[in-house]
Coordinates of C-alpha atoms (C1' of nucleotides) in Angstrom, one line a residue:
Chain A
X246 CA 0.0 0.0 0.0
X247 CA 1.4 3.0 -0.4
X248 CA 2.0 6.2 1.7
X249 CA -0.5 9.0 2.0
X250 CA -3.7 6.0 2.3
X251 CA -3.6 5.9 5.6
X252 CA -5.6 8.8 6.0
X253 CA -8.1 7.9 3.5
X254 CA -8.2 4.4 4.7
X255 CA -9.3 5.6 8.4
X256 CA -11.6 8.3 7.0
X257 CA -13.6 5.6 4.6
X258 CA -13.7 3.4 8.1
X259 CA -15.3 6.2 9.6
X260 CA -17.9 6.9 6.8
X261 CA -18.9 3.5 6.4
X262 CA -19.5 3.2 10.1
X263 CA -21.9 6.2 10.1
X264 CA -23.6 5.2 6.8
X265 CA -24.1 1.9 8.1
X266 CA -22.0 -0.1 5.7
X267 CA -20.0 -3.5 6.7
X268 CA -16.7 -3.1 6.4
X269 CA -15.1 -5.4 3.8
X270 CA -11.8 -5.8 1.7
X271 CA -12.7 -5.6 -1.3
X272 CA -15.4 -2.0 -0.3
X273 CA -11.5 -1.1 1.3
X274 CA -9.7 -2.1 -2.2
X275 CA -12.9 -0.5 -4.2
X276 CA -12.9 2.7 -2.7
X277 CA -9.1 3.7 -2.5
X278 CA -8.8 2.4 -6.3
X279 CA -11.1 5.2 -7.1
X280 CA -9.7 8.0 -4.5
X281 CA -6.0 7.0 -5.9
X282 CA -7.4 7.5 -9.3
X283 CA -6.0 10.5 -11.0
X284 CA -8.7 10.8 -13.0
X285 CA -12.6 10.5 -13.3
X286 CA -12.8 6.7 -13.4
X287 CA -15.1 3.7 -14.8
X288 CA -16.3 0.9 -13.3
X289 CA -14.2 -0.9 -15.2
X290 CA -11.5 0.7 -14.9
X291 CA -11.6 0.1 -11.2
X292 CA -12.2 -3.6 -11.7
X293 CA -9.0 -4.1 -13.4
X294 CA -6.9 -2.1 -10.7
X295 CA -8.6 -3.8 -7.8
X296 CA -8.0 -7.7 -9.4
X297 CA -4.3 -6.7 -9.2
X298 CA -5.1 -6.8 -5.3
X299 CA -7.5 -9.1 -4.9
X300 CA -7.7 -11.5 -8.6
X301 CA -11.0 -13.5 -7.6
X302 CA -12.9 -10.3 -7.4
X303 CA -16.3 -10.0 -9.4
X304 CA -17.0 -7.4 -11.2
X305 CA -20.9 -7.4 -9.8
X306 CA -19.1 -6.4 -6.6
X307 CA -17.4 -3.6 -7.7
X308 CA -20.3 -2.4 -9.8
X309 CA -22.3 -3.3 -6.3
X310 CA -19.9 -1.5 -3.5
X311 CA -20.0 1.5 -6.4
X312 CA -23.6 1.9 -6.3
X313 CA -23.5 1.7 -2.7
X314 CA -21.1 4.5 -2.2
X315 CA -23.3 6.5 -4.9
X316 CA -26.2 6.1 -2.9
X317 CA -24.5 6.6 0.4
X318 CA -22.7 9.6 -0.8
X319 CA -19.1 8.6 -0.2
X320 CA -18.9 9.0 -4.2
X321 CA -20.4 11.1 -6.8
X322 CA -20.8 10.3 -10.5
X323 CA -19.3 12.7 -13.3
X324 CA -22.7 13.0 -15.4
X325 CA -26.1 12.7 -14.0
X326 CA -27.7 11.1 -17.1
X327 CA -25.3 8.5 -18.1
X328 CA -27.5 6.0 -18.7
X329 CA -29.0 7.1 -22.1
X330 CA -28.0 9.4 -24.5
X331 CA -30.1 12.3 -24.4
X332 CA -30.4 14.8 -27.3
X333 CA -30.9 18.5 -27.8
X334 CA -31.8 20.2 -31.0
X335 CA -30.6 23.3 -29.6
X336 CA -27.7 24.2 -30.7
X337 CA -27.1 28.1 -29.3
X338 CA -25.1 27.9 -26.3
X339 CA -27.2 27.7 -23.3
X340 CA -26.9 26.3 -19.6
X341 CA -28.9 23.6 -18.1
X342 CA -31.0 23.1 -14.9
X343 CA -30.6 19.5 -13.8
X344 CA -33.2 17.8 -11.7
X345 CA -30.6 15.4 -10.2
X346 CA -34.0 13.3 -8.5
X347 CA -36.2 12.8 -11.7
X348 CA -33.2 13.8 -14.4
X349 CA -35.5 16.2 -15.8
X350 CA -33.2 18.9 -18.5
X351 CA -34.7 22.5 -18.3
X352 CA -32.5 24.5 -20.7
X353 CA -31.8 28.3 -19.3
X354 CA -30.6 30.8 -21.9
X355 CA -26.9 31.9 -22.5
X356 CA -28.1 36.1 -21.4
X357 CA -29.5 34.2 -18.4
X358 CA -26.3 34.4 -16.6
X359 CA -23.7 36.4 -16.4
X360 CA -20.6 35.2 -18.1
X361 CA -18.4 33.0 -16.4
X362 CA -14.7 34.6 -15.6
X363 CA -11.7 32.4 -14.7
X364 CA -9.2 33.7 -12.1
X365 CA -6.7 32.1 -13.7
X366 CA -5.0 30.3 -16.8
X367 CA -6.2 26.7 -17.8
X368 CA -4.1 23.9 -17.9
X369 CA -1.8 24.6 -20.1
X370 CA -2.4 23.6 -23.7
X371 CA -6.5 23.1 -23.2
X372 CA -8.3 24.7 -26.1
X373 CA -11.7 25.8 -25.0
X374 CA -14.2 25.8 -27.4
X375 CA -17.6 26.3 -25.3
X376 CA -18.8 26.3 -21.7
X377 CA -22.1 25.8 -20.0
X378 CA -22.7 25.9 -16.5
X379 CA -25.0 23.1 -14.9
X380 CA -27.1 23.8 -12.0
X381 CA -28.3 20.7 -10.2
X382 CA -30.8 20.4 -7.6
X383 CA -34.7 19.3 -7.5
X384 CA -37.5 20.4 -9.7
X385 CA -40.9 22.0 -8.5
X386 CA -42.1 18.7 -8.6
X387 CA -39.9 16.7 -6.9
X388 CA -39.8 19.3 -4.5
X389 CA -43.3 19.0 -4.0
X390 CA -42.6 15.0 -3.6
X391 CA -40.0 15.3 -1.0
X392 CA -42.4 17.3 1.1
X393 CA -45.3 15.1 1.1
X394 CA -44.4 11.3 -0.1
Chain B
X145 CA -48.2 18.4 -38.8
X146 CA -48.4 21.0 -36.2
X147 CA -48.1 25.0 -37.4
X148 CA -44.4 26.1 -37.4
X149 CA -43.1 23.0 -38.2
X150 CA -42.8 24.1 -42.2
X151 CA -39.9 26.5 -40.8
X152 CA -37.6 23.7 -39.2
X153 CA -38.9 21.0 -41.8
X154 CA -37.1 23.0 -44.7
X155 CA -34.2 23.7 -42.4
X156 CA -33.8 20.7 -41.9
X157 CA -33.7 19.7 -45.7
X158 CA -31.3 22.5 -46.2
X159 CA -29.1 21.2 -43.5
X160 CA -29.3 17.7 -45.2
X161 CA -28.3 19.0 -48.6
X162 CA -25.7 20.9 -47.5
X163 CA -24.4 17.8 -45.4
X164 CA -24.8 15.2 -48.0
X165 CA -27.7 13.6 -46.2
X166 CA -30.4 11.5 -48.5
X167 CA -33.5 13.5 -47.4
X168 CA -36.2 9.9 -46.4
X169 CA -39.8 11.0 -44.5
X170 CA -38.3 8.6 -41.4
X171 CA -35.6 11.4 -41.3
X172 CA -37.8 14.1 -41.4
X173 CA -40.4 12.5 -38.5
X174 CA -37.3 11.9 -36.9
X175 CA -35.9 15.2 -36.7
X176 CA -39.1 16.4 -36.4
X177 CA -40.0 14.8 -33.2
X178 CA -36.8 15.8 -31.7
X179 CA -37.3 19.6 -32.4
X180 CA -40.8 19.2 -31.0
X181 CA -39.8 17.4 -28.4
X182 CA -39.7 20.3 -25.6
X183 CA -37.0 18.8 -22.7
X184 CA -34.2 16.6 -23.9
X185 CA -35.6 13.0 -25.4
X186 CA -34.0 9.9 -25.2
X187 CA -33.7 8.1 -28.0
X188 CA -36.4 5.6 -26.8
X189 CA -38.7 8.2 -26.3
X190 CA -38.4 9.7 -29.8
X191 CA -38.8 6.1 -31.2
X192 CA -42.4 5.7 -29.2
X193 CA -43.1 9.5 -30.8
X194 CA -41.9 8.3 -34.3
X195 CA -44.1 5.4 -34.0
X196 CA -47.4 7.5 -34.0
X197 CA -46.4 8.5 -37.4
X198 CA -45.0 5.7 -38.8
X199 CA -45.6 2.5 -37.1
X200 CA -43.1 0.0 -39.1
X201 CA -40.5 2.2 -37.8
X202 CA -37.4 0.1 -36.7
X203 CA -35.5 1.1 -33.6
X204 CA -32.3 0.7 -34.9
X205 CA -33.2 3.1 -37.8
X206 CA -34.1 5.8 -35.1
X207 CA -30.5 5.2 -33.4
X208 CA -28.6 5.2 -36.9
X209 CA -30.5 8.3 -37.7
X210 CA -29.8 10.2 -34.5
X211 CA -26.2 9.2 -34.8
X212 CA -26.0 10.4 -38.0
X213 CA -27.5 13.4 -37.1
X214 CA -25.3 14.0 -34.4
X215 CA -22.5 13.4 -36.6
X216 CA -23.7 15.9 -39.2
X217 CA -24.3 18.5 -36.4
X218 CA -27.9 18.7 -36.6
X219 CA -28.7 17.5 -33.1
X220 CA -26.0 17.8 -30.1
X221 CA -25.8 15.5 -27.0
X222 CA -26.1 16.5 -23.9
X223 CA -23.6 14.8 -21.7
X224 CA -20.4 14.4 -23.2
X225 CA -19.7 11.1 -21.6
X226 CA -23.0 9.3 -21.1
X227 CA -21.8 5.9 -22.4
X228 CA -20.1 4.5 -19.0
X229 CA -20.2 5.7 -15.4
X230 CA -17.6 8.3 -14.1
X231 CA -16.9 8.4 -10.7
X232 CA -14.9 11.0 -8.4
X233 CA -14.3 11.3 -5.0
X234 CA -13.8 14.8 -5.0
X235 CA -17.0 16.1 -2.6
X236 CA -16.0 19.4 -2.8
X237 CA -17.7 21.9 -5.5
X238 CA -15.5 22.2 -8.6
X239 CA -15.7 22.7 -12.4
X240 CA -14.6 20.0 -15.3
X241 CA -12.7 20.6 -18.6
X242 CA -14.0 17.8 -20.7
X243 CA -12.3 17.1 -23.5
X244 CA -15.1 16.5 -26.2
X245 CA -12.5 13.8 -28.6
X246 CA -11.0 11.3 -26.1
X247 CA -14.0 12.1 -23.1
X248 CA -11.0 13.0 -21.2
X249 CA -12.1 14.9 -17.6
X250 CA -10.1 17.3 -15.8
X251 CA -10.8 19.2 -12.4
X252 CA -10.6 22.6 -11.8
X253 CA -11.1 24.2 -8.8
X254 CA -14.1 25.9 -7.3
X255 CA -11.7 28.7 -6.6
X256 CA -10.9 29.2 -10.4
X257 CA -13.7 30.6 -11.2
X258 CA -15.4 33.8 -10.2
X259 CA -18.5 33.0 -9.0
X260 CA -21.6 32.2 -11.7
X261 CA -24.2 35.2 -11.0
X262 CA -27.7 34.8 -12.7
X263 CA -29.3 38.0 -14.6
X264 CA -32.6 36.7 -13.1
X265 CA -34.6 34.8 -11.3
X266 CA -34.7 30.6 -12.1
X267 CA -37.7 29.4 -13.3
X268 CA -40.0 29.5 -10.7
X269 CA -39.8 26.4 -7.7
X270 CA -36.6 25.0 -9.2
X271 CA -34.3 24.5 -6.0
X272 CA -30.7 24.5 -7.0
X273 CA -28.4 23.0 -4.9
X274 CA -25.0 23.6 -6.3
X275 CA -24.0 24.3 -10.0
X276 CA -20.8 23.6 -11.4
X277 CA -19.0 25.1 -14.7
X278 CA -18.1 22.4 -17.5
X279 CA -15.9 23.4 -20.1
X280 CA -15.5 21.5 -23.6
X281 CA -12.8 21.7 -25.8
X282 CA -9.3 19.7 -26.5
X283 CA -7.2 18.5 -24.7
X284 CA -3.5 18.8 -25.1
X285 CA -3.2 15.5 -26.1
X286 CA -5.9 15.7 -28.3
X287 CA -5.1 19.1 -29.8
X288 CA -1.4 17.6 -30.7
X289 CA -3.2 14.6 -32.8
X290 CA -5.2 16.9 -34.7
X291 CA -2.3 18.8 -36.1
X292 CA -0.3 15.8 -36.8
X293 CA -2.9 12.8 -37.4
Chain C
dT127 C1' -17.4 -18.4 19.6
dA128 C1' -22.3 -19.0 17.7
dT129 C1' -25.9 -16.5 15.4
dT130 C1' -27.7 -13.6 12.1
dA131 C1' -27.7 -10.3 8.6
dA132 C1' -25.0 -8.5 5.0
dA133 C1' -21.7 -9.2 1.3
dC134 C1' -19.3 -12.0 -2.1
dG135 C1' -18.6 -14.7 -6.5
dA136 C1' -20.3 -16.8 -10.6
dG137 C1' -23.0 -16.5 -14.1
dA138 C1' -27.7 -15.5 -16.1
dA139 C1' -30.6 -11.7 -17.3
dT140 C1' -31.6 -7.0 -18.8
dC141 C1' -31.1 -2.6 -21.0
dA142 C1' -29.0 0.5 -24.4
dT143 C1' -26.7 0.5 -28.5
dT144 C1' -24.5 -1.2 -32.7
dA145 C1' -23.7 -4.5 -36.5
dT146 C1' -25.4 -7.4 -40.3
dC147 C1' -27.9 -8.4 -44.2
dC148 C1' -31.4 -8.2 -47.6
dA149 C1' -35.3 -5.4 -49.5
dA150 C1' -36.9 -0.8 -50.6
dA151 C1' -36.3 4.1 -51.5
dT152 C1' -33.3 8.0 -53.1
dG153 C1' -30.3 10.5 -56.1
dT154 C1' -28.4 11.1 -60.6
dC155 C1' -27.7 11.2 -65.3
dA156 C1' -28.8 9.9 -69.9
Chain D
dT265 C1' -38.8 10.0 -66.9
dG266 C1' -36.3 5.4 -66.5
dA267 C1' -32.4 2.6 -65.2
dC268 C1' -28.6 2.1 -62.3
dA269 C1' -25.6 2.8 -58.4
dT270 C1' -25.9 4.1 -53.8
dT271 C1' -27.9 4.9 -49.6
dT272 C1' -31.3 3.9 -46.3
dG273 C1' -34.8 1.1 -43.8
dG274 C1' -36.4 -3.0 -41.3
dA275 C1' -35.7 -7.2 -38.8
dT276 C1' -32.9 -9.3 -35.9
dA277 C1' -28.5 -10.9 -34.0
dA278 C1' -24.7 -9.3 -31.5
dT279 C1' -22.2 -6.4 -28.2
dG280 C1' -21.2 -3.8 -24.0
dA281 C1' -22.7 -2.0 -19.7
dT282 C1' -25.1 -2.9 -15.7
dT283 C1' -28.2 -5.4 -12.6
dC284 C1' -30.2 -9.6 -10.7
dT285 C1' -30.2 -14.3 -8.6
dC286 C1' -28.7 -17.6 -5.7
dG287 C1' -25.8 -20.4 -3.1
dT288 C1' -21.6 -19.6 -0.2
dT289 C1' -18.7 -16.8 2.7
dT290 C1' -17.7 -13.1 5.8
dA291 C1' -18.6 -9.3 9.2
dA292 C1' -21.1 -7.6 13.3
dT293 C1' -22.5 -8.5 17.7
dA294 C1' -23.9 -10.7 21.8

DNA sequence: TATTAAACGAGAATCATTATCCAAATGTCA
DNA sequence: TGACATTTGGATAATGATTCTCGTTTAATA
């Protein structure tokens, strides 16, 4: 294992303890392959770095501890409509109002906001070519769900 | 055929031409229903829409269609990276640079950016609970390739 | 340490999407 | 306009991602 994981390690312990959550190897394995990611990772992706630790490992379990981390809120996915491709016809810049409950898409016009500044340079060598800002939250609806079920 | 249709249907054939698209009626319905279509349709939703229209309508000829259509730049998609599940154990607000070629994601901190200020108010009963800033473009990797392929 | 509930592993099942293949429609040019 | 080459459509099989099922194993707790 190496350094700096120790304090992950003990926080994650801690987390799953309050959410609940037996504490296995492989949730242990799981979660640190995704917080020593660099980048945004798969699910599959994290399968093939956690068999290096633990080869007999099934990918239903990863895919399983994931899920269980989403819903727990130890992780958070990238996109909140991965699942199918969703289309816009639209093709003026805009922003987007996500419902992250019901994954309801309300568009919001570019002149709606006020343009977006950064305080510094990018990355290096990253060509921008558009932004759009993406508010999540709940829609009046499943606002009006939460409050009476 | 609603009114105000007749102004996107011979857009649409104008975009076609110009793309060196073989104009067919599914096309049109197709196109069609996603224009209409006022939130952000799923390709399975557009089909069952199609379907009222024309009823031998295959699937797979409402995919290839939308795919070519996206290729062409008639229709955009919304997420960047819906195909596979992207995690991140970041918690804390920040903003993405995606790279829109190799679905490349890169964090950039909350503190980046001036803060996003709307011009008004959100639609109304929307409760947003955090937003965050996603930037498309090339990355440096990407941008390299392009120039040299 | 024994009991019980939760988690694991293997593989089947499901869902979204793409590929294949033949018939039908489109585009073009004489 | 008619014939031909090309593209597209429809049906269905195939693929890839993800979830479900079920019998076995492991963690939590007394």
């Amino acid at each position: 294992m190496q350094s700096g994981q120790e304090h992950t390690l003990s926080e994650f312990r801690q987390q799953c303890r309050a959410a609940g959550l037996s504490l296995t190897h492989q949730r242990e394995v799981i979660f640190l392959a995704v917080t020593a990611s660099k980048g945004h990772p798969s699910p599959e992706s994290i399968y093939d770095e956690v068999r290096r630790q633990i080869p007999s490992i099934s990918l239903a379990t990863v895919y399983k501890n994931i899920r269980t981390f989403l819903e727990a809120g130890l992780l958070r996915e990238v996109s909140p409509h991965h699942g199918s491709l969703r289309l816009e016809a639209n093709l003026i810049d805009h922003h987007h109002l996500v419902c992250t409950r019901c994954k309801a898409i309300v568009d919001l016009a570019e002149t709606d906001i006020e343009p977006v500044h950064l305080k510094r340079e990018l990355p290096s060598g990253f060509r921008v070519l558009r932004y759009s800002v993406e508010f999540q939250g709940l829609c009046p609806d499943c606002v009006a769900d939460i409050k009476t079920p």
